[in-house]
Amino acid sequence: MKHNHPGEGLSTVLHSLHHTNPSTTMGAQISLQKERRQLVTTQKQALQTLLKSSGEQFPGSDYHPSDRKNWMEGLGPDQLRLYQVVWPGTHDSATNKIGIRFVSRPFAQCQNCSIYKQLVKGTRVLDIRVRQDKRVCHGILATYSVDVVINDVKKFLGETKSEIIILEIRTEFGQEDPPEFDKYLNEQLGEYLIQQDDGVFHKTIAEILPKRVICVWKPRKTPAPKPGDTLWNGNHLKDNWIDTDLPEKKFESNMNFLSQQPPVKDRRYFYRVENTATPQADNPIVCVKPVTGRIHGFARLFIAQAIAKGIEDRLQIFSTDFIDEDFVDACAGLTHARIEGKAPA
């Protein structure tokens, strides 16, 4: 399954800010940008029309965890099987302090709070990009050391009992693998790591405990984790990211690729849908927040439409930029409905 790397998109945008094509006339550029703005508006209106005509209600949509920090425990570790979980995830999770504030940060920041605060808010899938010196990065911009991420994860695990986390760490596009990084992850998280095992998908949370972390390590050049390792390889977490700032195009692409997946109960890998849009170099708006905001508010609509199309039993990891409580509640709500037998999984 091909995965176009999001780091490519950011690098293209940043490059375009410093390199303009002198052969492009001002008039042609203005005309192109006008067309792009109109297309974006049309696509946002299309999703708004769909929302008004179809609604965003689904089984479990009125469910709100009383304690988001412990929402898995609230659903019952003895009842909840791993494959039933609709995992709320964050895209480019550790970018809250990336780059230089007010200068380069708006072009790469996808979350506005720390890893610990995301987990407390209910996030259960983290997307971390690293480079050779173990600093977290997004494209060419870097931030704090991955140690900050690991410490936040361990702090959260120490304060909770039954919450399972999927921690995906990959070497960013165009970067080199950190040396002996698999050893580092084992040393830091060993007591919490859930061993790579296809049988784990049908186990209850209670059967998996006290192990708490599925750590997916995706190096670019060094050997990937092998079957049976304490770390999971990239074959166990898949997606079909497309590089677009058009909200309806991304919405429909997500739905189409989701429909091609087997039901979650029959899969032995995690599949992610990203409810995000990506800034493009040919558009005057190249900051992340306003661009991804074009699709951000349609997360519940996506779940409702997946149910209307009869493919809700494929939905598993659902990720977003700038995660909020409503997004977490939507994922927890559908998970609750699956346990109750009100939604298939």
PDB file of C-alpha atoms in Angstrom, residues 17 43 146 190 228 232 240 334:
ATOM      1  CA  LEU A  17       8.293  30.636  -0.349  1.00  0.00           C
ATOM      2  CA  GLN A  43     -15.680  22.133  -2.009  1.00  0.00           C
ATOM      3  CA  VAL A 146      12.163  12.667  21.100  1.00  0.00           C
ATOM      4  CA  GLY A 190      10.374  -1.972  27.481  1.00  0.00           C
ATOM      5  CA  GLY A 228       7.635 -11.303  17.155  1.00  0.00           C
ATOM      6  CA  TRP A 232       5.981  -3.390  15.356  1.00  0.00           C
ATOM      7  CA  ASN A 240      -3.432   6.315   2.014  1.00  0.00           C
ATOM      8  CA  LEU A 334     -18.559   4.799  18.029  1.00  0.00           C
TER       9      LEU A 334
END
